[in-house]
Amino acid sequence: MVDKAEEAPAGQVVIGPAGWRDLNALRVLEKVCFPKDAWPLLDLVGVLTLPNVVRLKAEAGGEMIGFVAGDVRQSAGLAWIATIGVLPEHRRHGVGRALLRACEERLEVPWVRLCVRASNQEAIQLYLNEGYHKTETWARYYQDGEDAIVMEKAL
Ligand SMILES: CC(C)(COP(=O)(O)OP(=O)(O)OC[C@H]1O[C@@H](n2cnc3c(N)ncnc32)[C@H](O)[C@@H]1OP(=O)(O)O)[C@@H](O)C(=O)NCCC(=O)NCCS
């Protein structure tokens, strides 16, 4: 895994900054990764353009295969991982972990938090492995009534 496109050998996954030109690819990725919770278009535009957001994409062969965004709240000394997703056919190859680590490195705050569906064992396992711990449960946080688990990590 490298994080400079110009250094990437063919076929390698590259992690780099995302921007508004990635909107269409991000729409597709969101729908595939979050069939129940895909963000509306306005939120996707926001995550690609607003200040105080660390946004990174993973690309393979020039196509976006993963995305992460960290919402930085400098005054609170805290950032939230707003979204992270990897296309199903590229999962279990370390892309999600690499995106999460690359995002954390750029957050420049002492704490990072996220919330995750209580049933999302893949993601929860990733976060536990990366040093997050569970702090609280938000009952019926998601539209379909599922609880959210809040997780936190010191950076
Ligand atoms: C969660 C997600 C981003 C992980 O991406 P990924 O590229 O498959 O993750 P990685 O290959 O980097 O896996 C890193 C670690 O996470 C854990 N993990 C990932 N997928 C797992 C699975 N299906 N079962 C168990 N553990 C899993 C493992 O500990 C894994 O390490 P290992 O492969 O060395 O055992 C991906 O499954 C995804 O996009 N899911 C749908 C969107 C989503 O739920 N996002 C999180 C919202 S909070």
Coordinates of N, CA and C and ligand atoms in Angstrom, one line a residue:
M1 N 0.9 -1.2 0.0 CA 0.0 0.0 0.0 C 0.9 1.2 0.0
V2 N 0.7 2.1 -1.0 CA 1.5 3.3 -1.0 C 0.6 4.5 -0.9
D3 N 1.1 5.7 -0.6 CA 0.2 6.8 -0.6 C 0.6 8.0 -1.5
K4 N 1.4 7.7 -2.5 CA 1.6 8.7 -3.6 C 1.4 8.0 -4.9
A5 N 0.4 8.5 -5.7 CA 0.0 7.9 -6.9 C 1.2 7.7 -7.8
E6 N 2.1 8.7 -7.9 CA 3.2 8.6 -8.9 C 4.2 7.4 -8.6
E7 N 4.1 6.9 -7.3 CA 5.0 5.8 -7.0 C 4.4 4.5 -7.1
A8 N 3.1 4.4 -7.5 CA 2.4 3.2 -7.4 C 2.7 2.3 -8.6
P9 N 3.2 1.1 -8.4 CA 3.3 0.1 -9.5 C 1.9 -0.3 -10.0
A10 N 1.8 -0.8 -11.2 CA 0.4 -1.2 -11.7 C -0.2 -2.2 -10.8
G11 N -1.5 -2.0 -10.5 CA -2.3 -3.0 -9.7 C -2.2 -2.7 -8.3
Q12 N -1.4 -1.8 -7.8 CA -1.3 -1.6 -6.4 C -2.3 -0.6 -5.9
V13 N -2.7 -0.7 -4.6 CA -3.7 0.2 -4.1 C -3.0 1.4 -3.6
V14 N -3.5 2.6 -4.0 CA -2.9 3.9 -3.7 C -3.9 4.7 -2.8
I15 N -3.4 5.2 -1.7 CA -4.2 6.1 -0.8 C -3.8 7.5 -1.0
G16 N -4.8 8.4 -1.3 CA -4.4 9.8 -1.5 C -5.7 10.6 -1.2
P17 N -5.5 12.0 -1.4 CA -6.6 12.9 -1.1 C -7.7 12.7 -2.0
A18 N -8.9 12.9 -1.5 CA -10.1 12.9 -2.4 C -10.6 14.4 -2.5
G19 N -11.4 14.6 -3.5 CA -11.9 16.0 -3.8 C -13.2 15.9 -4.6
W20 N -13.8 17.0 -4.9 CA -15.1 17.1 -5.6 C -15.2 16.3 -6.8
R21 N -14.0 16.1 -7.5 CA -14.1 15.3 -8.7 C -14.4 13.8 -8.5
D22 N -14.3 13.4 -7.2 CA -14.6 12.0 -6.8 C -16.1 11.8 -6.5
L23 N -16.9 12.8 -6.7 CA -18.3 12.7 -6.3 C -19.1 11.5 -6.9
N24 N -18.9 11.3 -8.2 CA -19.7 10.2 -8.8 C -19.2 8.8 -8.3
A25 N -17.9 8.7 -8.2 CA -17.4 7.4 -7.6 C -17.8 7.2 -6.2
L26 N -17.8 8.3 -5.4 CA -18.2 8.2 -4.0 C -19.7 7.8 -3.9
R27 N -20.6 8.4 -4.8 CA -22.0 8.0 -4.8 C -22.2 6.5 -4.9
V28 N -21.4 6.0 -5.9 CA -21.6 4.5 -6.2 C -21.1 3.7 -4.9
L29 N -19.9 4.1 -4.4 CA -19.3 3.4 -3.3 C -20.3 3.5 -2.1
E30 N -20.8 4.6 -1.8 CA -21.8 4.8 -0.7 C -23.0 3.8 -0.8
K31 N -23.5 3.8 -2.0 CA -24.7 3.0 -2.2 C -24.4 1.5 -1.9
V32 N -23.2 1.1 -2.4 CA -22.9 -0.3 -2.3 C -22.5 -0.6 -0.8
C33 N -21.8 0.3 -0.2 CA -21.3 0.0 1.2 C -22.3 0.2 2.2
F34 N -23.3 1.1 2.0 CA -24.3 1.5 3.0 C -25.7 1.4 2.4
P35 N -26.2 0.2 2.1 CA -27.5 0.1 1.5 C -28.6 0.7 2.3
K36 N -28.4 0.7 3.7 CA -29.5 1.2 4.6 C -29.2 2.7 4.9
D37 N -28.0 3.1 4.9 CA -27.7 4.5 5.4 C -26.9 5.4 4.4
A38 N -27.0 5.1 3.1 CA -26.3 5.9 2.2 C -26.6 7.4 2.4
W39 N -25.6 8.2 2.4 CA -25.8 9.7 2.6 C -26.5 10.3 1.3
P40 N -27.3 11.3 1.6 CA -27.8 12.1 0.4 C -26.7 12.8 -0.3
L41 N -27.0 13.2 -1.5 CA -26.0 13.9 -2.4 C -25.4 15.1 -1.7
L42 N -26.2 15.9 -1.0 CA -25.7 17.1 -0.4 C -24.6 16.8 0.7
D43 N -24.8 15.7 1.4 CA -23.8 15.3 2.4 C -22.5 14.8 1.8
L44 N -22.7 14.2 0.6 CA -21.5 13.7 -0.1 C -20.7 14.9 -0.7
V45 N -21.4 15.9 -1.2 CA -20.7 17.1 -1.6 C -20.0 17.7 -0.4
G46 N -20.7 17.8 0.7 CA -20.1 18.4 1.9 C -18.8 17.7 2.3
V47 N -18.9 16.4 2.4 CA -17.7 15.6 2.9 C -16.5 15.8 1.9
L48 N -16.8 16.1 0.6 CA -15.7 16.2 -0.3 C -15.2 17.7 -0.4
T49 N -15.9 18.6 0.2 CA -15.6 20.0 0.0 C -15.4 20.9 1.3
L50 N -16.1 20.5 2.4 CA -16.1 21.4 3.5 C -14.7 21.4 4.2
P51 N -14.4 22.5 4.8 CA -13.1 22.6 5.6 C -13.1 21.7 6.8
N52 N -12.0 21.4 7.4 CA -11.9 20.6 8.6 C -12.4 19.2 8.4
V53 N -12.3 18.7 7.2 CA -12.5 17.3 6.9 C -11.3 16.7 6.3
V54 N -10.8 15.6 6.9 CA -9.7 14.8 6.2 C -10.4 13.8 5.4
R55 N -10.2 13.8 4.1 CA -10.9 12.9 3.1 C -9.9 12.2 2.3
L56 N -9.9 10.9 2.3 CA -8.9 10.1 1.6 C -9.6 9.0 0.8
K57 N -9.1 8.7 -0.4 CA -9.6 7.6 -1.2 C -8.5 6.6 -1.4
A58 N -9.0 5.3 -1.6 CA -8.1 4.3 -2.0 C -8.4 4.0 -3.4
E59 N -7.4 3.9 -4.3 CA -7.7 3.6 -5.7 C -6.9 2.4 -6.1
A60 N -7.5 1.6 -7.0 CA -6.7 0.5 -7.7 C -7.0 0.6 -9.2
G61 N -6.0 0.7 -9.9 CA -6.2 0.8 -11.4 C -6.9 2.1 -11.8
G62 N -6.7 3.1 -10.9 CA -7.4 4.4 -11.2 C -8.8 4.5 -10.8
E63 N -9.4 3.4 -10.2 CA -10.8 3.4 -9.8 C -10.8 3.6 -8.2
M64 N -11.8 4.3 -7.7 CA -12.0 4.4 -6.3 C -12.5 3.1 -5.7
I65 N -11.8 2.5 -4.8 CA -12.3 1.3 -4.2 C -12.6 1.4 -2.7
G66 N -12.2 2.6 -2.2 CA -12.4 2.8 -0.8 C -12.4 4.3 -0.4
F67 N -13.0 4.7 0.7 CA -13.0 6.1 1.1 C -13.1 6.2 2.6
V68 N -12.5 7.2 3.1 CA -12.7 7.5 4.6 C -12.7 9.0 4.7
A69 N -13.5 9.5 5.7 CA -13.5 10.9 6.0 C -13.5 11.0 7.6
G70 N -12.7 12.0 8.0 CA -12.6 12.3 9.4 C -13.0 13.8 9.6
D71 N -13.9 14.0 10.5 CA -14.5 15.3 10.7 C -13.8 15.9 12.0
V72 N -13.0 16.9 11.8 CA -12.1 17.4 12.8 C -12.8 18.6 13.6
R73 N -12.9 18.4 14.9 CA -13.4 19.5 15.8 C -12.3 19.9 16.7
Q74 N -11.4 20.8 16.1 CA -10.2 21.2 16.8 C -10.4 21.7 18.2
S75 N -11.5 22.5 18.4 CA -11.7 23.2 19.7 C -12.1 22.1 20.7
A76 N -12.6 21.0 20.3 CA -13.0 20.0 21.2 C -11.8 18.9 21.4
G77 N -10.8 19.1 20.6 CA -9.6 18.2 20.7 C -10.0 16.8 20.2
L78 N -10.9 16.8 19.2 CA -11.6 15.5 18.9 C -11.9 15.5 17.4
A79 N -11.9 14.3 16.8 CA -12.3 14.1 15.4 C -13.3 12.9 15.4
W80 N -14.2 12.9 14.5 CA -15.1 11.7 14.3 C -14.8 11.1 12.9
I81 N -14.6 9.8 12.9 CA -14.6 9.2 11.6 C -16.0 9.2 11.1
A82 N -16.3 10.0 10.0 CA -17.6 10.2 9.6 C -18.1 9.0 8.7
T83 N -17.2 8.5 7.9 CA -17.5 7.4 7.1 C -16.3 6.6 6.7
I84 N -16.4 5.3 6.5 CA -15.3 4.5 5.9 C -16.0 3.3 5.2
G85 N -15.5 3.1 4.0 CA -16.1 2.0 3.2 C -15.1 1.5 2.2
V86 N -15.2 0.2 1.9 CA -14.4 -0.4 0.9 C -15.3 -1.3 0.0
L87 N -15.2 -1.2 -1.3 CA -16.0 -2.0 -2.2 C -15.9 -3.5 -1.8
P88 N -17.0 -4.3 -1.8 CA -17.0 -5.7 -1.4 C -15.9 -6.5 -2.0
E89 N -15.6 -6.4 -3.3 CA -14.7 -7.2 -4.0 C -13.2 -6.9 -3.6
H90 N -13.0 -5.8 -2.8 CA -11.7 -5.4 -2.4 C -11.5 -5.6 -0.9
R91 N -12.5 -6.2 -0.2 CA -12.4 -6.3 1.3 C -11.4 -7.4 1.7
R92 N -11.0 -7.3 2.9 CA -10.1 -8.3 3.6 C -8.7 -8.3 2.9
H93 N -8.3 -7.2 2.3 CA -7.0 -7.1 1.8 C -6.2 -5.9 2.5
G94 N -6.8 -5.5 3.6 CA -6.0 -4.4 4.4 C -6.3 -3.0 3.9
V95 N -7.3 -2.8 3.0 CA -7.6 -1.5 2.5 C -8.2 -0.6 3.6
G96 N -9.2 -1.2 4.3 CA -9.9 -0.4 5.3 C -9.0 0.0 6.4
R97 N -8.1 -0.9 6.8 CA -7.2 -0.6 7.9 C -6.2 0.5 7.4
A98 N -5.7 0.4 6.2 CA -4.8 1.4 5.7 C -5.5 2.8 5.6
L99 N -6.7 2.8 5.1 CA -7.5 4.1 5.1 C -7.6 4.7 6.5
L100 N -8.0 3.8 7.4 CA -8.2 4.3 8.8 C -6.9 4.9 9.4
R101 N -5.9 4.2 9.2 CA -4.6 4.6 9.7 C -4.1 5.9 9.1
A102 N -4.3 6.0 7.7 CA -3.9 7.2 7.0 C -4.7 8.4 7.5
C103 N -6.0 8.2 7.7 CA -6.8 9.3 8.2 C -6.4 9.7 9.6
E104 N -6.2 8.8 10.5 CA -5.8 9.1 11.8 C -4.6 9.9 11.9
E105 N -3.6 9.6 11.0 CA -2.3 10.3 11.0 C -2.5 11.8 10.6
R106 N -3.6 12.1 9.9 CA -3.8 13.5 9.5 C -4.7 14.3 10.3
L107 N -5.3 13.7 11.4 CA -6.4 14.3 12.1 C -5.8 15.5 13.0
E108 N -4.6 15.3 13.6 CA -4.0 16.3 14.4 C -4.9 16.7 15.6
V109 N -5.5 15.8 16.2 CA -6.2 16.0 17.5 C -5.9 14.8 18.4
P110 N -6.1 15.0 19.7 CA -5.7 13.9 20.6 C -6.7 12.7 20.7
W111 N -7.9 12.9 20.3 CA -8.9 11.8 20.4 C -9.7 11.6 19.1
V112 N -10.0 10.4 18.8 CA -10.9 10.1 17.6 C -12.0 9.2 18.1
R113 N -13.2 9.5 17.6 CA -14.4 8.7 17.9 C -15.1 8.3 16.6
L114 N -16.0 7.3 16.8 CA -16.8 6.9 15.6 C -18.0 6.2 16.2
C115 N -19.0 6.1 15.4 CA -20.1 5.2 15.8 C -20.4 4.2 14.7
V116 N -20.9 3.1 15.1 CA -21.1 1.9 14.2 C -22.3 1.1 14.6
R117 N -23.0 0.6 13.6 CA -24.2 -0.3 13.9 C -23.7 -1.4 14.8
A118 N -24.6 -1.7 15.8 CA -24.2 -2.8 16.8 C -24.0 -4.1 16.1
S119 N -24.7 -4.3 15.0 CA -24.5 -5.6 14.3 C -23.3 -5.7 13.3
N120 N -22.6 -4.6 13.1 CA -21.6 -4.5 12.1 C -20.3 -5.1 12.7
Q121 N -20.2 -6.4 12.7 CA -19.1 -7.1 13.4 C -17.8 -6.9 12.6
E122 N -17.8 -6.8 11.3 CA -16.6 -6.6 10.5 C -15.9 -5.3 10.9
A123 N -16.7 -4.2 10.9 CA -16.2 -2.9 11.3 C -15.8 -2.9 12.7
I124 N -16.6 -3.4 13.6 CA -16.2 -3.4 15.0 C -14.9 -4.1 15.3
Q125 N -14.7 -5.2 14.6 CA -13.5 -6.0 14.7 C -12.3 -5.2 14.2
L126 N -12.5 -4.5 13.1 CA -11.4 -3.6 12.6 C -11.1 -2.6 13.6
Y127 N -12.1 -1.9 14.2 CA -11.8 -0.8 15.2 C -11.2 -1.4 16.4
L128 N -11.6 -2.5 16.9 CA -11.0 -3.1 18.1 C -9.5 -3.4 17.9
N129 N -9.3 -4.0 16.7 CA -7.9 -4.3 16.3 C -7.0 -3.1 16.2
E130 N -7.6 -1.9 15.9 CA -6.9 -0.7 15.7 C -6.8 0.1 17.0
G131 N -7.3 -0.4 18.1 CA -7.1 0.2 19.4 C -8.3 1.0 19.9
Y132 N -9.4 1.0 19.2 CA -10.6 1.7 19.7 C -11.2 0.8 20.8
H133 N -11.9 1.5 21.7 CA -12.7 0.8 22.7 C -14.1 1.4 22.7
K134 N -15.1 0.5 23.2 CA -16.5 1.0 23.2 C -16.7 1.9 24.4
T135 N -17.3 3.0 24.2 CA -17.6 4.0 25.3 C -19.1 4.0 25.7
E136 N -20.0 4.0 24.7 CA -21.4 4.0 25.0 C -22.2 3.5 23.9
T137 N -23.5 3.3 24.2 CA -24.4 2.8 23.2 C -25.5 3.9 23.0
W138 N -25.8 4.3 21.7 CA -26.9 5.2 21.5 C -28.1 4.3 21.0
A139 N -29.1 4.2 21.9 CA -30.2 3.3 21.6 C -31.0 3.8 20.4
R140 N -31.3 2.9 19.5 CA -32.2 3.2 18.3 C -31.7 4.4 17.5
Y141 N -30.4 4.5 17.4 CA -29.8 5.7 16.7 C -30.1 5.7 15.2
Y142 N -30.1 4.5 14.6 CA -30.3 4.4 13.1 C -31.8 4.3 12.8
Q143 N -32.1 4.7 11.6 CA -33.5 4.9 11.1 C -34.3 3.7 11.3
D144 N -33.7 2.5 11.1 CA -34.4 1.2 11.3 C -34.5 0.8 12.7
G145 N -34.0 1.6 13.7 CA -34.1 1.3 15.1 C -32.9 0.6 15.7
E146 N -31.9 0.3 14.9 CA -30.7 -0.4 15.4 C -29.9 0.6 16.3
D147 N -29.3 0.0 17.4 CA -28.4 0.8 18.2 C -27.1 1.1 17.5
A148 N -26.5 2.2 18.0 CA -25.1 2.6 17.6 C -24.2 2.3 18.7
I149 N -23.0 1.8 18.4 CA -22.0 1.6 19.4 C -21.0 2.8 19.2
V150 N -20.7 3.6 20.2 CA -19.7 4.6 20.1 C -18.3 4.1 20.5
M151 N -17.3 4.3 19.7 CA -16.0 3.8 20.0 C -15.0 5.0 20.0
E152 N -13.9 4.9 20.7 CA -13.0 6.0 20.9 C -11.6 5.5 21.0
K153 N -10.6 6.3 20.6 CA -9.2 6.0 20.6 C -8.4 7.2 20.9
A154 N -7.4 7.1 21.7 CA -6.4 8.2 21.9 C -5.4 8.1 20.8
L155 N -5.1 9.2 20.1 CA -4.2 9.2 19.0 C -2.7 9.5 19.5
Ligands
LIG1 C1 -15.5 -2.3 7.6 C2 -14.7 -2.3 6.2 C3 -14.4 -0.8 5.9 C4 -13.4 -3.0 6.4 O1 -12.7 -2.9 5.2 P1 -11.6 -4.0 4.8 O2 -10.8 -3.4 3.7 O3 -12.3 -5.3 4.4 O4 -10.8 -4.2 6.1 P2 -9.3 -4.8 6.2 O5 -9.1 -5.8 5.2 O6 -8.4 -3.7 6.3 O7 -9.5 -5.6 7.6 C5 -8.8 -5.1 8.7 C6 -9.2 -5.9 9.9 O8 -10.6 -5.7 10.2 C7 -11.2 -7.0 10.6 N1 -12.2 -7.4 9.6 C8 -12.5 -6.8 8.5 N2 -13.5 -7.5 7.8 C9 -13.8 -8.5 8.7 C10 -14.7 -9.6 8.6 N3 -15.5 -9.7 7.5 N4 -14.8 -10.4 9.6 C11 -14.0 -10.3 10.7 N5 -13.1 -9.3 10.8 C12 -13.0 -8.5 9.8 C13 -10.1 -8.0 10.7 O9 -9.6 -7.9 12.0 C14 -9.1 -7.4 9.7 O10 -7.8 -7.8 9.9 P3 -7.3 -9.2 9.3 O11 -7.8 -9.3 7.8 O12 -5.8 -9.0 9.4 O13 -7.9 -10.3 10.1 C15 -15.6 -3.0 5.1 O14 -16.0 -4.2 5.6 C16 -16.7 -2.1 4.6 O15 -16.6 -1.3 3.8 N6 -17.9 -2.4 5.2 C17 -19.2 -1.8 4.7 C18 -19.2 -0.3 5.2 C19 -19.1 -0.2 6.7 O16 -19.7 -1.0 7.4 N7 -18.3 0.7 7.2 C20 -18.1 1.0 8.6 C21 -19.2 1.9 9.1 S1 -19.0 2.3 10.8

